[in-house]
PDB file of C-alpha atoms in Angstrom:
ATOM      1  CA  UNK A 190     -29.011 -71.192 -33.830  1.00 78.00           C
ATOM      2  CA  UNK A 191     -26.457 -73.874 -33.223  1.00 82.00           C
ATOM      3  CA  UNK A 192     -28.699 -76.678 -34.506  1.00 80.00           C
ATOM      4  CA  UNK A 193     -28.843 -75.007 -37.947  1.00 77.00           C
ATOM      5  CA  UNK A 194     -25.066 -74.480 -37.928  1.00 81.00           C
ATOM      6  CA  UNK A 195     -24.586 -78.156 -37.036  1.00 83.00           C
ATOM      7  CA  UNK A 196     -26.965 -79.250 -39.800  1.00 79.00           C
ATOM      8  CA  UNK A 197     -25.130 -77.086 -42.346  1.00 79.00           C
ATOM      9  CA  UNK A 198     -21.816 -78.571 -41.238  1.00 76.00           C
ATOM     10  CA  UNK A 199     -23.250 -82.082 -41.698  1.00 86.00           C
ATOM     11  CA  UNK A 200     -24.375 -81.186 -45.226  1.00 79.00           C
ATOM     12  CA  UNK A 201     -20.870 -80.031 -46.089  1.00 74.00           C
ATOM     13  CA  UNK A 202     -19.756 -77.672 -48.825  1.00 76.00           C
ATOM     14  CA  UNK A 203     -22.396 -77.071 -51.472  1.00 74.00           C
ATOM     15  CA  UNK A 204     -21.778 -76.213 -55.122  1.00 71.00           C
ATOM     16  CA  UNK A 205     -21.986 -72.607 -56.221  1.00 69.00           C
ATOM     17  CA  UNK A 206     -25.462 -71.281 -56.873  1.00 70.00           C
ATOM     18  CA  UNK A 207     -27.147 -74.231 -55.170  1.00 78.00           C
ATOM     19  CA  UNK A 208     -30.072 -74.129 -52.741  1.00 85.00           C
ATOM     20  CA  UNK A 209     -30.005 -76.265 -49.610  1.00 82.00           C
ATOM     21  CA  UNK A 210     -32.860 -76.878 -47.182  1.00 79.00           C
ATOM     22  CA  UNK A 211     -32.404 -77.185 -43.418  1.00 84.00           C
ATOM     23  CA  UNK A 212     -34.683 -77.226 -40.417  1.00 77.00           C
ATOM     24  CA  UNK A 213     -35.474 -73.862 -38.879  1.00 79.00           C
ATOM     25  CA  UNK A 214     -33.753 -74.243 -35.534  1.00 81.00           C
ATOM     26  CA  UNK A 215     -35.268 -71.728 -33.101  1.00 83.00           C
ATOM     27  CA  UNK A 216     -37.019 -69.693 -35.780  1.00 81.00           C
ATOM     28  CA  UNK A 217     -40.806 -69.817 -36.033  1.00 85.00           C
ATOM     29  CA  UNK A 218     -40.712 -71.088 -39.613  1.00 84.00           C
ATOM     30  CA  UNK A 219     -40.626 -74.576 -41.101  1.00 86.00           C
ATOM     31  CA  UNK A 220     -37.569 -74.330 -43.362  1.00 84.00           C
ATOM     32  CA  UNK A 221     -34.465 -72.293 -44.016  1.00 84.00           C
ATOM     33  CA  UNK A 222     -33.266 -72.316 -47.602  1.00 86.00           C
ATOM     34  CA  UNK A 223     -29.573 -71.491 -47.957  1.00 82.00           C
ATOM     35  CA  UNK A 224     -28.043 -70.039 -51.118  1.00 80.00           C
ATOM     36  CA  UNK A 225     -24.524 -71.365 -51.582  1.00 73.00           C
ATOM     37  CA  UNK A 226     -22.007 -69.283 -53.482  1.00 67.00           C
ATOM     38  CA  UNK A 227     -24.636 -67.046 -55.047  1.00 67.00           C
ATOM     39  CA  UNK A 228     -22.441 -63.944 -54.826  1.00 66.00           C
ATOM     40  CA  UNK A 229     -19.633 -65.750 -56.628  1.00 60.00           C
ATOM     41  CA  UNK A 230     -22.088 -66.716 -59.334  1.00 51.00           C
ATOM     42  CA  UNK A 231     -22.941 -62.999 -59.481  1.00 63.00           C
ATOM     43  CA  UNK A 232     -26.449 -63.646 -60.670  1.00 82.00           C
ATOM     44  CA  UNK A 233     -28.992 -62.727 -58.029  1.00 84.00           C
ATOM     45  CA  UNK A 234     -31.914 -63.212 -60.393  1.00 86.00           C
ATOM     46  CA  UNK A 235     -30.943 -66.798 -61.266  1.00 86.00           C
ATOM     47  CA  UNK A 236     -30.273 -67.613 -57.604  1.00 87.00           C
ATOM     48  CA  UNK A 237     -33.684 -66.298 -56.531  1.00 89.00           C
ATOM     49  CA  UNK A 238     -35.291 -68.327 -59.320  1.00 90.00           C
ATOM     50  CA  UNK A 239     -33.516 -71.408 -57.960  1.00 88.00           C
ATOM     51  CA  UNK A 240     -34.985 -70.704 -54.514  1.00 89.00           C
ATOM     52  CA  UNK A 241     -38.480 -70.397 -55.979  1.00 92.00           C
ATOM     53  CA  UNK A 242     -38.067 -73.725 -57.782  1.00 91.00           C
ATOM     54  CA  UNK A 243     -36.875 -75.338 -54.542  1.00 90.00           C
ATOM     55  CA  UNK A 244     -39.913 -73.907 -52.741  1.00 90.00           C
ATOM     56  CA  UNK A 245     -42.181 -75.472 -55.315  1.00 90.00           C
ATOM     57  CA  UNK A 246     -40.466 -78.848 -55.080  1.00 90.00           C
ATOM     58  CA  UNK A 247     -40.822 -78.776 -51.275  1.00 90.00           C
ATOM     59  CA  UNK A 248     -44.406 -77.466 -51.512  1.00 91.00           C
ATOM     60  CA  UNK A 249     -43.474 -74.313 -49.580  1.00 88.00           C
ATOM     61  CA  UNK A 250     -46.262 -71.791 -50.156  1.00 88.00           C
ATOM     62  CA  UNK A 251     -44.581 -68.632 -48.872  1.00 88.00           C
ATOM     63  CA  UNK A 252     -41.012 -67.379 -48.786  1.00 89.00           C
ATOM     64  CA  UNK A 253     -39.229 -64.337 -47.432  1.00 86.00           C
ATOM     65  CA  UNK A 254     -35.982 -62.958 -48.817  1.00 86.00           C
ATOM     66  CA  UNK A 255     -33.596 -60.825 -46.797  1.00 83.00           C
ATOM     67  CA  UNK A 256     -31.826 -57.932 -48.497  1.00 82.00           C
ATOM     68  CA  UNK A 257     -29.369 -60.361 -50.096  1.00 83.00           C
ATOM     69  CA  UNK A 258     -25.807 -59.106 -50.225  1.00 83.00           C
ATOM     70  CA  UNK A 259     -26.557 -55.560 -49.132  1.00 86.00           C
ATOM     71  CA  UNK A 260     -24.595 -55.787 -45.880  1.00 85.00           C
ATOM     72  CA  UNK A 261     -21.101 -57.257 -46.007  1.00 81.00           C
ATOM     73  CA  UNK A 262     -21.547 -57.952 -49.708  1.00 82.00           C
ATOM     74  CA  UNK A 263     -21.960 -54.209 -50.352  1.00 87.00           C
ATOM     75  CA  UNK A 264     -24.480 -54.816 -53.146  1.00 86.00           C
ATOM     76  CA  UNK A 265     -26.710 -51.929 -54.176  1.00 89.00           C
ATOM     77  CA  UNK A 266     -30.135 -52.429 -52.501  1.00 91.00           C
ATOM     78  CA  UNK A 267     -31.982 -51.147 -55.574  1.00 92.00           C
ATOM     79  CA  UNK A 268     -30.180 -53.633 -57.817  1.00 88.00           C
ATOM     80  CA  UNK A 269     -31.019 -56.482 -55.443  1.00 88.00           C
ATOM     81  CA  UNK A 270     -34.680 -55.404 -55.193  1.00 91.00           C
ATOM     82  CA  UNK A 271     -34.940 -55.238 -58.989  1.00 91.00           C
ATOM     83  CA  UNK A 272     -33.352 -58.674 -59.349  1.00 88.00           C
ATOM     84  CA  UNK A 273     -35.795 -60.116 -56.795  1.00 89.00           C
ATOM     85  CA  UNK A 274     -38.792 -58.633 -58.601  1.00 93.00           C
ATOM     86  CA  UNK A 275     -37.506 -59.742 -62.018  1.00 92.00           C
ATOM     87  CA  UNK A 276     -36.923 -63.288 -60.766  1.00 90.00           C
ATOM     88  CA  UNK A 277     -40.383 -63.526 -59.214  1.00 92.00           C
ATOM     89  CA  UNK A 278     -42.027 -62.130 -62.330  1.00 94.00           C
ATOM     90  CA  UNK A 279     -40.133 -64.503 -64.625  1.00 92.00           C
ATOM     91  CA  UNK A 280     -40.931 -67.457 -62.376  1.00 91.00           C
ATOM     92  CA  UNK A 281     -44.663 -66.677 -62.393  1.00 91.00           C
ATOM     93  CA  UNK A 282     -44.722 -66.290 -66.164  1.00 90.00           C
ATOM     94  CA  UNK A 283     -42.623 -69.399 -66.851  1.00 87.00           C
ATOM     95  CA  UNK A 284     -43.738 -71.878 -64.184  1.00 81.00           C
ATOM     96  CA  UNK A 285     -47.002 -71.002 -62.453  1.00 78.00           C
ATOM     97  CA  UNK A 286     -49.979 -72.777 -63.942  1.00 76.00           C
ATOM     98  CA  UNK A 287     -53.264 -70.850 -64.048  1.00 75.00           C
ATOM     99  CA  UNK A 288     -56.141 -72.343 -62.077  1.00 71.00           C
TER     100      UNK A 288
END
């Protein structure tokens, strides 16, 4: 909604491959994490890993990813799905501490 657009405008231009947190506006979630310039960086896996790190730093316990870049970006859905799974797997192996 407009409140999220306004908040993004207040934050200004973000560096490529960065992750920015805003409020959720009218959505029934607590946060929206925005990927800036991730398609220019052309590394979906790294960008998803950055989101997972941001989630951990904000103590966000669940996250949902849209089909990144598969609309206007014309990315292959299978490639995006594989990058998402690879990023999650790598993140768990590298950063998640066993109980």
